[in-house]
């Protein structure tokens, strides 16, 4: 019999499977929770249980929320004519944090990847084409990664949206705010130079 | 175990929080995998894009281990084509094909050199298609399924070769091909001539020819089909060829 009870070991094993946590940090987190049983452990357990029961995937855009359609899709203050296509929910959160986009979203659920065996059939593209074909939508923004897989996916979406009467745009590639030219890689510099525009 | 080699990134699969298992086509060690730590860092991410040329150092305690890579001097080609659908499709197609068709750790320097030449000409739309087709021809040859395009399989002549037998993979002259045109595969002239300038239609015919043999001789015996990226290149090239014809 080891020094750790099977119940606690189970907690550690589950924590160790979370992103960013290995066995050592999982043990540390488990100890922290056990030491603060009333303030941390029970409230975390309750919060996780509530989330598991309440969180659903929005059938319209693929966002995670407690209601379907989600609060972004049902918010009448948002601009329904602009649809921003992102890879994952984390990307939607990033754009919401920036608080610069006030339109609707569409989450693809990944990008094409030969190595991971992800093809067009694995992505949420069909519903996107249907949404983009609605008369109210005038612009689709492809906010996908500036990677080979991200841009291959963007080109595929452009093909699929060929018949839809919408303007298709993508995020700019180039020098980040606060970036110094001397420290940029040649690819980013080339992209920035190619995408230059007049003042 | 420790070696250094030139490599071309074929792809990277996320591993844990910040690492990736990277597949390189190396010159002397063939298609070879290894773990790259800090793969999501700003400095490393470009080198892990398909088609990036790197100086790789691979280390492992035993030869059969996955081992880890240290990658330096990444020369990124992807940025040239991120906004060009056809060229990007070609880059993903050749990378996916090398990844899917080549056995691990079996050196094929000729394929590495051909891939390098393809990358060097990726911005020249009149040239890269023929290099790509010839690379696929080389892939068939390196894997033991080379086509015999030197002389007509029926008459032995080495002029006016226009078709290939789907059964034997040997060239057939126009005269001998005449009665069997519906059963033979088209052999575009650039595949047997010293020229790299081709039209999109010729490139498409070349890819149809190599694709036929790649599918039947390399992928089908393992109950697999050609990578999706290659199918997507064929579709895109087909559309581009149609557009060129309409404009012409």
Tab-separated table of N, CA and C in Angstrom, chain B residues 15-155:
chain	number	residue	atom	x	y	z
B	15	UNK	N	2.539	17.918	-29.369
B	15	UNK	CA	2.763	16.909	-28.331
B	15	UNK	C	2.876	17.634	-27.003
B	16	UNK	N	1.921	17.400	-26.120
B	16	UNK	CA	1.927	18.111	-24.844
B	16	UNK	C	1.660	19.587	-25.061
B	17	UNK	N	2.077	20.383	-24.106
B	17	UNK	CA	1.781	21.811	-24.155
B	17	UNK	C	2.609	22.570	-25.175
B	18	UNK	N	3.929	22.353	-25.138
B	18	UNK	CA	4.779	23.196	-25.989
B	18	UNK	C	5.646	22.429	-26.966
B	19	UNK	N	5.511	21.109	-27.012
B	19	UNK	CA	6.391	20.325	-27.889
B	19	UNK	C	5.633	19.831	-29.115
B	20	UNK	N	6.380	19.300	-30.066
B	20	UNK	CA	5.759	18.733	-31.265
B	20	UNK	C	6.594	17.559	-31.752
B	21	UNK	N	5.910	16.586	-32.327
B	21	UNK	CA	6.632	15.504	-33.000
B	21	UNK	C	6.698	15.907	-34.468
B	22	UNK	N	7.915	16.128	-34.917
B	22	UNK	CA	8.134	16.714	-36.234
B	22	UNK	C	8.643	15.642	-37.198
B	23	UNK	N	8.088	15.653	-38.402
B	23	UNK	CA	8.577	14.752	-39.447
B	23	UNK	C	9.419	15.561	-40.423
B	24	UNK	N	10.655	15.134	-40.609
B	24	UNK	CA	11.532	15.779	-41.585
B	24	UNK	C	11.846	14.789	-42.695
B	25	UNK	N	12.020	15.304	-43.902
B	25	UNK	CA	12.636	14.499	-44.949
B	25	UNK	C	14.099	14.925	-44.944
B	26	UNK	N	14.950	14.085	-44.396
B	26	UNK	CA	16.381	14.434	-44.323
B	26	UNK	C	17.107	13.824	-45.520
B	27	UNK	N	18.258	14.420	-45.842
B	27	UNK	CA	18.957	13.948	-47.041
B	27	UNK	C	19.564	12.561	-46.841
B	28	UNK	N	20.227	12.368	-45.727
B	28	UNK	CA	20.959	11.114	-45.530
B	28	UNK	C	20.208	10.103	-44.657
B	29	UNK	N	19.157	10.543	-43.971
B	29	UNK	CA	18.466	9.639	-43.047
B	29	UNK	C	17.002	9.433	-43.404
B	30	UNK	N	16.609	9.931	-44.571
B	30	UNK	CA	15.246	9.721	-45.055
B	30	UNK	C	14.186	10.411	-44.222
B	31	UNK	N	12.972	9.865	-44.306
B	31	UNK	CA	11.872	10.457	-43.507
B	31	UNK	C	12.086	10.055	-42.059
B	32	UNK	N	12.249	11.041	-41.217
B	32	UNK	CA	12.675	10.755	-39.850
B	32	UNK	C	11.906	11.644	-38.877
B	33	UNK	N	11.394	11.042	-37.810
B	33	UNK	CA	10.637	11.795	-36.810
B	33	UNK	C	11.523	12.161	-35.626
B	34	UNK	N	11.112	13.139	-34.870
B	34	UNK	CA	11.830	13.515	-33.660
B	34	UNK	C	11.012	14.526	-32.871
B	35	UNK	N	11.298	14.612	-31.586
B	35	UNK	CA	10.575	15.546	-30.718
B	35	UNK	C	11.275	16.904	-30.737
B	36	UNK	N	10.493	17.949	-30.920
B	36	UNK	CA	11.043	19.310	-30.847
B	36	UNK	C	10.422	19.999	-29.642
B	37	UNK	N	11.266	20.411	-28.715
B	37	UNK	CA	10.766	21.134	-27.533
B	37	UNK	C	10.653	22.617	-27.859
B	38	UNK	N	9.702	23.272	-27.249
B	38	UNK	CA	9.506	24.708	-27.506
B	38	UNK	C	9.004	24.954	-28.916
B	39	UNK	N	8.195	24.006	-29.417
B	39	UNK	CA	7.756	24.094	-30.818
B	39	UNK	C	6.819	25.267	-31.067
B	40	UNK	N	6.173	25.755	-29.994
B	40	UNK	CA	5.214	26.842	-30.206
B	40	UNK	C	5.849	28.218	-30.059
B	41	UNK	N	7.158	28.241	-29.819
B	41	UNK	CA	7.801	29.545	-29.655
B	41	UNK	C	7.811	30.288	-30.990
B	42	UNK	N	7.879	31.614	-30.888
B	42	UNK	CA	7.836	32.444	-32.093
B	42	UNK	C	8.982	32.098	-33.043
B	43	UNK	N	10.129	31.746	-32.463
B	43	UNK	CA	11.290	31.465	-33.297
B	43	UNK	C	11.197	30.118	-33.992
B	44	UNK	N	10.572	29.166	-33.324
B	44	UNK	CA	10.555	27.812	-33.865
B	44	UNK	C	9.395	27.577	-34.836
B	45	UNK	N	8.249	28.246	-34.581
B	45	UNK	CA	7.035	27.955	-35.358
B	45	UNK	C	7.248	28.005	-36.884
B	46	UNK	N	7.955	29.007	-37.433
B	46	UNK	CA	8.116	29.021	-38.904
B	46	UNK	C	8.852	27.793	-39.436
B	47	UNK	N	9.847	27.309	-38.687
B	47	UNK	CA	10.624	26.153	-39.156
B	47	UNK	C	9.788	24.875	-39.181
B	48	UNK	N	8.669	24.882	-38.474
B	48	UNK	CA	7.847	23.677	-38.412
B	48	UNK	C	6.722	23.680	-39.443
B	49	UNK	N	6.712	24.707	-40.293
B	49	UNK	CA	5.739	24.729	-41.382
B	49	UNK	C	6.219	23.818	-42.505
B	50	UNK	N	5.293	23.127	-43.145
B	50	UNK	CA	5.669	22.220	-44.237
B	50	UNK	C	6.503	22.975	-45.265
B	51	UNK	N	7.585	22.366	-45.705
B	51	UNK	CA	8.413	22.959	-46.746
B	51	UNK	C	9.557	23.816	-46.226
B	52	UNK	N	9.679	23.960	-44.901
B	52	UNK	CA	10.802	24.752	-44.371
B	52	UNK	C	12.074	23.904	-44.413
B	53	UNK	N	13.177	24.533	-44.847
B	53	UNK	CA	14.451	23.808	-44.910
B	53	UNK	C	15.247	24.123	-43.654
B	54	UNK	N	15.730	23.085	-42.989
B	54	UNK	CA	16.410	23.269	-41.693
B	54	UNK	C	17.706	22.459	-41.637
B	55	UNK	N	18.585	22.895	-40.727
B	55	UNK	CA	19.732	22.065	-40.351
B	55	UNK	C	19.309	21.347	-39.087
B	56	UNK	N	19.273	20.029	-39.148
B	56	UNK	CA	18.730	19.264	-38.030
B	56	UNK	C	19.827	18.499	-37.302
B	57	UNK	N	19.722	18.510	-35.980
B	57	UNK	CA	20.572	17.635	-35.177
B	57	UNK	C	19.642	16.716	-34.406
B	58	UNK	N	19.853	15.411	-34.573
B	58	UNK	CA	18.979	14.439	-33.909
B	58	UNK	C	19.776	13.683	-32.860
B	59	UNK	N	19.205	13.554	-31.681
B	59	UNK	CA	19.887	12.847	-30.587
B	59	UNK	C	18.926	11.885	-29.898
B	60	UNK	N	19.429	10.703	-29.564
B	60	UNK	CA	18.640	9.736	-28.792
B	60	UNK	C	19.616	8.798	-28.105
B	61	UNK	N	19.153	8.203	-27.012
B	61	UNK	CA	20.047	7.281	-26.299
B	61	UNK	C	20.254	6.022	-27.143
B	62	UNK	N	19.179	5.535	-27.761
B	62	UNK	CA	19.275	4.363	-28.631
B	62	UNK	C	18.715	4.709	-30.001
B	63	UNK	N	19.221	4.050	-31.018
B	63	UNK	CA	18.815	4.348	-32.390
B	63	UNK	C	17.331	4.180	-32.635
B	64	UNK	N	16.709	3.219	-31.940
B	64	UNK	CA	15.284	2.965	-32.200
B	64	UNK	C	14.360	3.918	-31.433
B	65	UNK	N	14.924	4.779	-30.595
B	65	UNK	CA	14.096	5.755	-29.872
B	65	UNK	C	13.604	6.854	-30.811
B	66	UNK	N	12.525	7.513	-30.374
B	66	UNK	CA	12.021	8.649	-31.159
B	66	UNK	C	13.089	9.729	-31.249
B	67	UNK	N	13.729	10.032	-30.150
B	67	UNK	CA	14.803	11.019	-30.138
B	67	UNK	C	14.291	12.445	-30.210
B	68	UNK	N	15.204	13.398	-30.063
B	68	UNK	CA	14.773	14.798	-30.130
B	68	UNK	C	15.612	15.548	-31.159
B	69	UNK	N	14.965	16.511	-31.766
B	69	UNK	CA	15.608	17.337	-32.788
B	69	UNK	C	15.983	18.698	-32.215
B	70	UNK	N	17.111	19.213	-32.665
B	70	UNK	CA	17.404	20.634	-32.523
B	70	UNK	C	17.454	21.168	-33.943
B	71	UNK	N	16.601	22.129	-34.232
B	71	UNK	CA	16.517	22.646	-35.604
B	71	UNK	C	17.084	24.053	-35.657
B	72	UNK	N	17.894	24.289	-36.680
B	72	UNK	CA	18.509	25.612	-36.836
B	72	UNK	C	18.407	26.069	-38.286
B	73	UNK	N	18.580	27.370	-38.443
B	73	UNK	CA	18.702	27.949	-39.793
B	73	UNK	C	17.529	27.688	-40.692
B	74	UNK	N	16.332	27.730	-40.123
B	74	UNK	CA	15.143	27.439	-40.923
B	74	UNK	C	14.990	28.401	-42.095
B	75	UNK	N	14.858	27.851	-43.307
B	75	UNK	CA	14.554	28.689	-44.462
B	75	UNK	C	13.106	28.389	-44.848
B	76	UNK	N	12.266	29.353	-44.569
B	76	UNK	CA	10.830	29.121	-44.707
B	76	UNK	C	10.386	29.419	-46.134
B	77	UNK	N	9.667	28.501	-46.741
B	77	UNK	CA	9.140	28.730	-48.094
B	77	UNK	C	7.644	28.992	-48.058
B	78	UNK	N	6.998	28.553	-46.966
B	78	UNK	CA	5.533	28.639	-46.905
B	78	UNK	C	5.043	30.079	-47.053
B	79	UNK	N	5.810	31.047	-46.496
B	79	UNK	CA	5.321	32.427	-46.530
B	79	UNK	C	5.147	32.945	-47.946
B	80	UNK	N	5.903	32.356	-48.900
B	80	UNK	CA	5.780	32.808	-50.292
B	80	UNK	C	4.429	32.431	-50.883
B	81	UNK	N	3.827	31.382	-50.330
B	81	UNK	CA	2.649	30.830	-51.002
B	81	UNK	C	1.374	30.829	-50.154
B	82	UNK	N	1.447	31.405	-48.953
B	82	UNK	CA	0.262	31.366	-48.086
B	82	UNK	C	-0.965	31.981	-48.754
B	83	UNK	N	-0.730	32.977	-49.599
B	83	UNK	CA	-1.878	33.623	-50.238
B	83	UNK	C	-2.090	33.114	-51.666
B	84	UNK	N	-1.367	32.059	-52.059
B	84	UNK	CA	-1.527	31.522	-53.422
B	84	UNK	C	-2.093	30.095	-53.323
B	85	UNK	N	-3.398	29.950	-53.563
B	85	UNK	CA	-4.042	28.652	-53.331
B	85	UNK	C	-3.395	27.494	-54.085
B	86	UNK	N	-3.045	27.706	-55.353
B	86	UNK	CA	-2.515	26.594	-56.149
B	86	UNK	C	-1.135	26.157	-55.650
B	87	UNK	N	-0.264	27.133	-55.407
B	87	UNK	CA	1.088	26.817	-54.947
B	87	UNK	C	1.045	26.198	-53.546
B	88	UNK	N	0.148	26.713	-52.702
B	88	UNK	CA	0.023	26.154	-51.349
B	88	UNK	C	-0.488	24.715	-51.421
B	89	UNK	N	-1.410	24.472	-52.354
B	89	UNK	CA	-1.925	23.107	-52.536
B	89	UNK	C	-0.796	22.179	-52.997
B	90	UNK	N	0.083	22.698	-53.872
B	90	UNK	CA	1.210	21.883	-54.356
B	90	UNK	C	2.164	21.566	-53.214
B	91	UNK	N	2.421	22.557	-52.376
B	91	UNK	CA	3.331	22.347	-51.239
B	91	UNK	C	2.753	21.326	-50.254
B	92	UNK	N	1.462	21.443	-49.968
B	92	UNK	CA	0.865	20.487	-49.030
B	92	UNK	C	0.779	19.101	-49.664
B	93	UNK	N	0.583	19.058	-50.984
B	93	UNK	CA	0.485	17.769	-51.664
B	93	UNK	C	1.822	17.023	-51.627
B	94	UNK	N	2.901	17.683	-51.981
B	94	UNK	CA	4.206	17.003	-52.014
B	94	UNK	C	4.625	16.601	-50.589
B	95	UNK	N	4.305	17.441	-49.606
B	95	UNK	CA	4.653	17.117	-48.218
B	95	UNK	C	3.852	15.912	-47.736
B	96	UNK	N	2.553	15.921	-48.034
B	96	UNK	CA	1.691	14.825	-47.586
B	96	UNK	C	2.077	13.519	-48.273
B	97	UNK	N	2.458	13.623	-49.550
B	97	UNK	CA	2.841	12.422	-50.299
B	97	UNK	C	4.136	11.825	-49.736
B	98	UNK	N	5.113	12.695	-49.453
B	98	UNK	CA	6.371	12.208	-48.871
B	98	UNK	C	6.112	11.577	-47.510
B	99	UNK	N	5.243	12.211	-46.754
B	99	UNK	CA	4.906	11.704	-45.416
B	99	UNK	C	4.218	10.336	-45.497
B	100	UNK	N	3.308	10.206	-46.470
B	100	UNK	CA	2.498	8.983	-46.535
B	100	UNK	C	3.187	7.839	-47.278
B	101	UNK	N	4.022	8.175	-48.252
B	101	UNK	CA	4.557	7.113	-49.117
B	101	UNK	C	5.930	6.601	-48.693
B	102	UNK	N	6.736	7.470	-48.099
B	102	UNK	CA	8.120	7.049	-47.816
B	102	UNK	C	8.216	6.272	-46.504
B	103	UNK	N	8.929	5.160	-46.531
B	103	UNK	CA	9.145	4.444	-45.274
B	103	UNK	C	10.063	5.244	-44.359
B	104	UNK	N	9.912	5.042	-43.060
B	104	UNK	CA	10.732	5.801	-42.100
B	104	UNK	C	12.189	5.364	-42.143
B	105	UNK	N	13.076	6.321	-42.008
B	105	UNK	CA	14.517	6.104	-41.824
B	105	UNK	C	15.171	5.348	-42.981
B	106	UNK	N	14.636	5.541	-44.187
B	106	UNK	CA	15.237	4.928	-45.376
B	106	UNK	C	15.702	6.070	-46.268
B	107	UNK	N	17.018	6.260	-46.424
B	107	UNK	CA	17.496	7.431	-47.151
B	107	UNK	C	17.152	7.413	-48.644
B	108	UNK	N	16.686	8.567	-49.123
B	108	UNK	CA	16.419	8.746	-50.550
B	108	UNK	C	16.933	10.132	-50.932
B	109	UNK	N	18.265	10.273	-51.057
B	109	UNK	CA	18.843	11.602	-51.329
B	109	UNK	C	18.284	12.247	-52.586
B	110	UNK	N	17.980	11.428	-53.606
B	110	UNK	CA	17.469	11.998	-54.862
B	110	UNK	C	16.123	12.683	-54.624
B	111	UNK	N	15.288	12.098	-53.779
B	111	UNK	CA	13.980	12.704	-53.497
B	111	UNK	C	14.141	13.978	-52.677
B	112	UNK	N	15.123	13.963	-51.764
B	112	UNK	CA	15.396	15.172	-50.983
B	112	UNK	C	15.830	16.288	-51.939
B	113	UNK	N	16.767	15.963	-52.839
B	113	UNK	CA	17.274	16.985	-53.773
B	113	UNK	C	16.153	17.513	-54.666
B	114	UNK	N	15.288	16.589	-55.119
B	114	UNK	CA	14.168	16.994	-55.968
B	114	UNK	C	13.202	17.909	-55.225
B	115	UNK	N	12.953	17.594	-53.965
B	115	UNK	CA	12.062	18.412	-53.120
B	115	UNK	C	12.673	19.810	-52.965
B	116	UNK	N	13.993	19.850	-52.766
B	116	UNK	CA	14.688	21.131	-52.609
B	116	UNK	C	14.535	21.973	-53.886
B	117	UNK	N	14.709	21.335	-55.050
B	117	UNK	CA	14.576	22.063	-56.330
B	117	UNK	C	13.137	22.575	-56.476
B	118	UNK	N	12.172	21.750	-56.095
B	118	UNK	CA	10.761	22.162	-56.151
B	118	UNK	C	10.548	23.424	-55.311
B	119	UNK	N	11.096	23.416	-54.090
B	119	UNK	CA	10.923	24.571	-53.196
B	119	UNK	C	11.585	25.818	-53.779
B	120	UNK	N	12.737	25.626	-54.408
B	120	UNK	CA	13.471	26.751	-54.994
B	120	UNK	C	12.675	27.428	-56.118
B	121	UNK	N	11.804	26.645	-56.771
B	121	UNK	CA	11.063	27.175	-57.927
B	121	UNK	C	9.581	27.376	-57.642
B	122	UNK	N	9.233	27.325	-56.367
B	122	UNK	CA	7.813	27.373	-56.006
B	122	UNK	C	7.122	28.667	-56.434
B	123	UNK	N	7.903	29.707	-56.632
B	123	UNK	CA	7.279	30.976	-57.026
B	123	UNK	C	7.136	31.105	-58.544
B	124	UNK	N	7.731	30.161	-59.283
B	124	UNK	CA	7.663	30.214	-60.743
B	124	UNK	C	6.577	29.249	-61.225
B	125	UNK	N	5.418	29.792	-61.503
B	125	UNK	CA	4.245	28.988	-61.848
B	125	UNK	C	4.382	28.174	-63.116
B	126	UNK	N	5.344	28.539	-64.017
B	126	UNK	CA	5.524	27.762	-65.251
B	126	UNK	C	6.444	26.570	-65.033
B	127	UNK	N	7.152	26.577	-63.915
B	127	UNK	CA	8.201	25.571	-63.720
B	127	UNK	C	7.851	24.534	-62.643
B	128	UNK	N	7.328	24.988	-61.497
B	128	UNK	CA	7.127	24.027	-60.404
B	128	UNK	C	6.238	22.837	-60.751
B	129	UNK	N	5.199	23.017	-61.634
B	129	UNK	CA	4.365	21.839	-61.900
B	129	UNK	C	5.158	20.679	-62.512
B	130	UNK	N	6.087	21.001	-63.428
B	130	UNK	CA	6.838	19.905	-64.049
B	130	UNK	C	7.801	19.278	-63.049
B	131	UNK	N	8.369	20.102	-62.159
B	131	UNK	CA	9.279	19.545	-61.146
B	131	UNK	C	8.495	18.613	-60.213
B	132	UNK	N	7.275	19.030	-59.894
B	132	UNK	CA	6.438	18.215	-59.007
B	132	UNK	C	6.121	16.856	-59.649
B	133	UNK	N	5.749	16.902	-60.930
B	133	UNK	CA	5.416	15.650	-61.633
B	133	UNK	C	6.654	14.753	-61.692
B	134	UNK	N	7.804	15.358	-62.016
B	134	UNK	CA	9.029	14.552	-62.118
B	134	UNK	C	9.450	14.022	-60.736
B	135	UNK	N	9.146	14.775	-59.678
B	135	UNK	CA	9.447	14.293	-58.321
B	135	UNK	C	8.587	13.056	-58.022
B	136	UNK	N	7.325	13.107	-58.432
B	136	UNK	CA	6.447	11.948	-58.196
B	136	UNK	C	6.919	10.739	-59.012
B	137	UNK	N	7.412	11.029	-60.227
B	137	UNK	CA	7.991	9.958	-61.056
B	137	UNK	C	9.192	9.347	-60.330
B	138	UNK	N	10.002	10.227	-59.729
B	138	UNK	CA	11.168	9.778	-58.959
B	138	UNK	C	10.751	8.986	-57.724
B	139	UNK	N	9.643	9.391	-57.122
B	139	UNK	CA	9.130	8.673	-55.942
B	139	UNK	C	8.782	7.233	-56.317
B	140	UNK	N	8.114	7.093	-57.465
B	140	UNK	CA	7.780	5.739	-57.935
B	140	UNK	C	9.056	4.929	-58.157
B	141	UNK	N	10.042	5.565	-58.795
B	141	UNK	CA	11.299	4.862	-59.105
B	141	UNK	C	12.014	4.456	-57.816
B	142	UNK	N	12.094	5.395	-56.862
B	142	UNK	CA	12.823	5.123	-55.612
B	142	UNK	C	12.170	3.999	-54.801
B	143	UNK	N	10.845	3.876	-54.959
B	143	UNK	CA	10.146	2.834	-54.197
B	143	UNK	C	10.039	1.524	-54.985
B	144	UNK	N	10.722	1.492	-56.137
B	144	UNK	CA	10.798	0.238	-56.902
B	144	UNK	C	9.702	0.048	-57.925
B	145	UNK	N	8.971	1.127	-58.250
B	145	UNK	CA	7.888	0.998	-59.221
B	145	UNK	C	8.057	1.996	-60.363
B	146	UNK	N	9.302	2.200	-60.784
B	146	UNK	CA	9.598	3.192	-61.822
B	146	UNK	C	8.916	2.861	-63.142
B	147	UNK	N	8.544	3.914	-63.868
B	147	UNK	CA	7.935	3.715	-65.183
B	147	UNK	C	9.059	3.664	-66.219
B	148	UNK	N	8.853	2.908	-67.250
B	148	UNK	CA	9.848	2.794	-68.312
B	148	UNK	C	9.388	3.668	-69.477
B	149	UNK	N	9.945	4.863	-69.561
B	149	UNK	CA	9.489	5.822	-70.565
B	149	UNK	C	10.532	6.048	-71.655
B	150	UNK	N	11.508	5.158	-71.773
B	150	UNK	CA	12.605	5.361	-72.727
B	150	UNK	C	12.248	4.927	-74.149
B	151	UNK	N	11.484	3.860	-74.262
B	151	UNK	CA	11.196	3.331	-75.605
B	151	UNK	C	9.810	2.715	-75.627
B	152	UNK	N	9.254	2.591	-76.826
B	152	UNK	CA	7.922	2.006	-76.980
B	152	UNK	C	7.957	0.521	-76.597
B	153	UNK	N	7.020	0.111	-75.756
B	153	UNK	CA	6.982	-1.282	-75.295
B	153	UNK	C	6.670	-2.248	-76.430
B	154	UNK	N	6.014	-1.749	-77.493
B	154	UNK	CA	5.606	-2.632	-78.588
B	154	UNK	C	6.669	-2.673	-79.691
B	155	UNK	N	7.049	-1.473	-80.182
B	155	UNK	CA	7.949	-1.432	-81.341
B	155	UNK	C	9.408	-1.168	-80.974
